[in-house]
Short mmCIF file of C-alpha atoms in Angstrom, two decimals:
data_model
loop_
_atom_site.label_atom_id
_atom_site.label_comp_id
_atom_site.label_asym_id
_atom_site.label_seq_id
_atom_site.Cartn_x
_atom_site.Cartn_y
_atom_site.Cartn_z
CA UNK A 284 0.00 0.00 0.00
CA UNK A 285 2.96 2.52 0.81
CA UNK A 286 4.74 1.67 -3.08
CA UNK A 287 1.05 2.50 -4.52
CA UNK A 288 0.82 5.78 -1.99
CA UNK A 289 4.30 6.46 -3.70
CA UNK A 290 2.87 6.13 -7.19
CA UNK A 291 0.17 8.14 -6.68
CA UNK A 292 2.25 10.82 -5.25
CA UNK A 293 5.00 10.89 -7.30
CA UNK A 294 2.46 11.00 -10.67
CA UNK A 295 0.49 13.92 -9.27
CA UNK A 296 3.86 15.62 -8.51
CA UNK A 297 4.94 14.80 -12.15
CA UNK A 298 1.54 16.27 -13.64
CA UNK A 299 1.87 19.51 -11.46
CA UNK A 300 5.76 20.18 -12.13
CA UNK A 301 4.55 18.94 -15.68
CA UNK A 302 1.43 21.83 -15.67
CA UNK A 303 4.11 24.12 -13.69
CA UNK A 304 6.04 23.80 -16.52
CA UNK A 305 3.78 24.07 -19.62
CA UNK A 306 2.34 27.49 -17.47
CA UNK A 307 6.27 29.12 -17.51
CA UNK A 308 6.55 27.86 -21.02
CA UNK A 309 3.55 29.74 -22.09
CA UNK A 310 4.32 33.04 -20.50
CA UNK A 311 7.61 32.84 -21.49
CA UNK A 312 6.36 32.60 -25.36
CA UNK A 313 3.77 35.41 -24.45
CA UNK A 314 6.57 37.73 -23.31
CA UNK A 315 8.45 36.77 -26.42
CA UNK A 316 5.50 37.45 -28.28
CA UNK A 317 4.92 41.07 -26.87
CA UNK A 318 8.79 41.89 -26.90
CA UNK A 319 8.71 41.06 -31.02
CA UNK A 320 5.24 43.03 -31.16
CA UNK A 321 6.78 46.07 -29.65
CA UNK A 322 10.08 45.73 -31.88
CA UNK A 323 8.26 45.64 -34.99
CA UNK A 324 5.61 49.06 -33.69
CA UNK A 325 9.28 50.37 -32.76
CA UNK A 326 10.78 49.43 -36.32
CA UNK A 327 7.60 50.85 -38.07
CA UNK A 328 7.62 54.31 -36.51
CA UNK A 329 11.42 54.40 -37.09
CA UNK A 330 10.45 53.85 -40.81
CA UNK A 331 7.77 56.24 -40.68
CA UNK A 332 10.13 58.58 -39.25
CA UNK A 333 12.90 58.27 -41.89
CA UNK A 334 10.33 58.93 -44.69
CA UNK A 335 8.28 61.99 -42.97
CA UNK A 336 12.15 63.15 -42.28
CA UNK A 337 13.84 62.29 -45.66
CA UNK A 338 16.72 59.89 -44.76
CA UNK A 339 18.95 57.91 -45.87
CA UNK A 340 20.02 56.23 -43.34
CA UNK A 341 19.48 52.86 -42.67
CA UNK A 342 20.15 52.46 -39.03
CA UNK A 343 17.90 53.53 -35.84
CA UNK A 344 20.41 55.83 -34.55
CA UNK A 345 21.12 57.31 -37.51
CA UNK A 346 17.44 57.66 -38.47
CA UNK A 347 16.47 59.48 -35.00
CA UNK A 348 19.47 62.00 -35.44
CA UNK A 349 18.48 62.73 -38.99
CA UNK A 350 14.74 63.47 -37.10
CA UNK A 351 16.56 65.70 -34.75
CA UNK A 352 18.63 67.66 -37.71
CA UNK A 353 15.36 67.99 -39.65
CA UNK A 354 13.40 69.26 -36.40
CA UNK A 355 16.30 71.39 -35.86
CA UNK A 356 16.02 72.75 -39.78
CA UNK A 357 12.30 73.42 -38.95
CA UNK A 358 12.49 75.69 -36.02
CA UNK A 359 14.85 77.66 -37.95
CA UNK A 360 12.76 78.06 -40.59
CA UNK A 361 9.66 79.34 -37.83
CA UNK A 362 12.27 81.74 -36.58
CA UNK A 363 13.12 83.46 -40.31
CA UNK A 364 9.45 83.71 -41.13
CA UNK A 365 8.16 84.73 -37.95
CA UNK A 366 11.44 87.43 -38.28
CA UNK A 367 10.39 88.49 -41.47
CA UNK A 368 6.60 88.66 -41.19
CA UNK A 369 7.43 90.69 -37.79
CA UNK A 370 10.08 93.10 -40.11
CA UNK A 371 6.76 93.16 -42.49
CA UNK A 372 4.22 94.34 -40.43
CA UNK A 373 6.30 96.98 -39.37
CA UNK A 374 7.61 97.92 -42.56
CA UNK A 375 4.26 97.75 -44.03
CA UNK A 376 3.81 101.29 -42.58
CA UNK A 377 5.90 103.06 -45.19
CA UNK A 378 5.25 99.99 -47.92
CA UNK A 379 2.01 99.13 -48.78
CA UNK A 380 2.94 96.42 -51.06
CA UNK A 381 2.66 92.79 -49.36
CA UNK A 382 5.77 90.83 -48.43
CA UNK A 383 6.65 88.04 -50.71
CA UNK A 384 8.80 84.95 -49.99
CA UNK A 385 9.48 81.58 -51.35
CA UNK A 386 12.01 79.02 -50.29
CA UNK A 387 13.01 75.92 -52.60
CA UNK A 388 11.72 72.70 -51.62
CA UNK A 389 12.85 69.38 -52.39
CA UNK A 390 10.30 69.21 -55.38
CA UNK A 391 8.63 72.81 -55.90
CA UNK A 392 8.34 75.79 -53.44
CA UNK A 393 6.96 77.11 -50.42
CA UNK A 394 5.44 80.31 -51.31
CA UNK A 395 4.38 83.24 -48.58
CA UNK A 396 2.82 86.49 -48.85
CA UNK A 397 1.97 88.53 -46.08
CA UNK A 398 0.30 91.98 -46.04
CA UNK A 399 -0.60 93.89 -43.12
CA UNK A 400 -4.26 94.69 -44.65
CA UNK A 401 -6.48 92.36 -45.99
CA UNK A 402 -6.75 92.71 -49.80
CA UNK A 403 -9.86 91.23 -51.50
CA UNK A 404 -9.18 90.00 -54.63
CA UNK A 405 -5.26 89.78 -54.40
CA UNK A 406 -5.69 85.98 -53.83
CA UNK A 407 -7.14 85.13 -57.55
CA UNK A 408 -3.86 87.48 -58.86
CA UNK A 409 -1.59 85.33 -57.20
CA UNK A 410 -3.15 82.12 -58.18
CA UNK A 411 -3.26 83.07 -61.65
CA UNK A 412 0.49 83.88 -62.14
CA UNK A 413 1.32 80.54 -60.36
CA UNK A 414 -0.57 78.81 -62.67
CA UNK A 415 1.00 80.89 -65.77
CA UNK A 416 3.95 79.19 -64.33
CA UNK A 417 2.25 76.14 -64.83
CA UNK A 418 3.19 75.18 -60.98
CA UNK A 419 0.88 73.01 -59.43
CA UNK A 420 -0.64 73.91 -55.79
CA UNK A 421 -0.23 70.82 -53.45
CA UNK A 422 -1.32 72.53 -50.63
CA UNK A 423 -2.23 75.78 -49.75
CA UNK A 424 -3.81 78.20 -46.53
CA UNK A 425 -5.00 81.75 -46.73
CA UNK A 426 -6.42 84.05 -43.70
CA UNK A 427 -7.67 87.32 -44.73
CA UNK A 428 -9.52 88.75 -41.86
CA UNK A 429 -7.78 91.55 -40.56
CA UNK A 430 -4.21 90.73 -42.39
CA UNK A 431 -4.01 88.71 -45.63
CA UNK A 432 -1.28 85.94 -45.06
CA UNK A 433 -0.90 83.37 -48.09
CA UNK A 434 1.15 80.13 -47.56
CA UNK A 435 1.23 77.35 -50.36
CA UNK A 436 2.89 74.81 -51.71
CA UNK A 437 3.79 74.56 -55.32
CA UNK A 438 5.47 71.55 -57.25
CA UNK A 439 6.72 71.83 -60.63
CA UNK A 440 5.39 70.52 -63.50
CA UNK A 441 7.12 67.37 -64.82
CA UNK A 442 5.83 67.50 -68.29
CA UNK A 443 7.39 70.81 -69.12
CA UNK A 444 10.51 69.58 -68.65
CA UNK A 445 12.39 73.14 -67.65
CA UNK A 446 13.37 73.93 -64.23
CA UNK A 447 12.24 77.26 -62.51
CA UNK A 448 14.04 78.68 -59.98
CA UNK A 449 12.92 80.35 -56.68
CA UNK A 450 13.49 84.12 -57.23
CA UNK A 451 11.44 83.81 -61.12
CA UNK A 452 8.65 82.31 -59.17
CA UNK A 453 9.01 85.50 -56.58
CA UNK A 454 9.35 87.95 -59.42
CA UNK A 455 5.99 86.51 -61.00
CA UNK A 456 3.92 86.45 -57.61
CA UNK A 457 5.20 89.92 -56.58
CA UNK A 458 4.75 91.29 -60.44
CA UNK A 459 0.81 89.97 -60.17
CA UNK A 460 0.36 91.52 -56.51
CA UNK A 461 1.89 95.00 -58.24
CA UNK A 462 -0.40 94.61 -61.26
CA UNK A 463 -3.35 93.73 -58.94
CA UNK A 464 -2.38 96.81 -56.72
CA UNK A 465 -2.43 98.97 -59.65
CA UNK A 466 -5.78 97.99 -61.17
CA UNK A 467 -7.51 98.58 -58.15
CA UNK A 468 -6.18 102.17 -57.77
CA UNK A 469 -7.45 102.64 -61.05
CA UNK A 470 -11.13 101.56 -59.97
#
């Protein structure tokens, strides 16, 4: 009776190191699990990241300090527009024509005009020498309420095949604003 007391025991110690077992098994292949989930979220947002950010670069590190370099790029941009809109406005004073700007982008231009008055009608002048220019508008954002501020932009149009630089597409906006400024002092 003890041997078959000894059976018993030993088996049901078997089946719960056994269960004891299977139960670490499967949390360690749940951890494993979550720690592969979390490396591929991590590895998507890193690629995410290196095309929002236009790198190159193939490794994380690299990838997060070509983020930093672009963010850096960015808030240097917000510092020479906010710099020149504030030199605008209080230029605008003794200039009553609108402030024009336009940087080169990787494929077209960004393209600002700010004037210290709101100008009806100066919007359709723009748009119409940018499209004599045959530029396309990707994206664009006007306020005119109590100053007009204009902010697209513009990609080039493949099928033309020539290249336009920044300051023609400055000296076509600012030429339309000047023509639109002197028609309505005519009226």
């Amino acid at each position: 009776m003890t041997s078959q007391l000894i059976k018993i025991c030993s088996k049901r110690k078997g089946n719960y190191l056994h269960q004891r077992d299977r139960k670490r098994k499967h949390k360690k292949e749940k951890i494993m699990v979550s720690r592969e989930q979390k490396r591929a979220a991590l590895h998507e947002k890193l690629q995410l990241l290196r095309s929002v950010t236009n790198s190159h670069a193939l490794n994380d590190t690299s990838i997060v300090i070509d983020a930093s370099k672009y963010i850096e790029n960015l808030k240097e941009k917000v510092e020479r527009l906010n710099e020149e809109i504030a030199s605008a406005e209080s230029s605008s004073v003794h200039n009553p024509l609108p402030m024009v700007t336009v940087e080169t982008l990787e494929k077209g231009f960004l393209i600002n005009v700010f004037s210290a008055k709101s100008s009806q009608g100066m919007l359709v002048s723009i748009l119409e020498a940018i499209e004599e220019m045959r530029l396309t508008v990707l994206e664009a954002r006007v306020s005119c309420t109590d100053t007009f501020r204009f902010q697209a932009v513009g990609g080039e149009n493949e099928e033309q095949g020539e290249t336009i630089d920044a300051q023609a597409v400055k000296q076509a906006v600012g030429q339309a604003i000047k023509n639109w400024t002197e028609s309505t002092d005519q009226v």
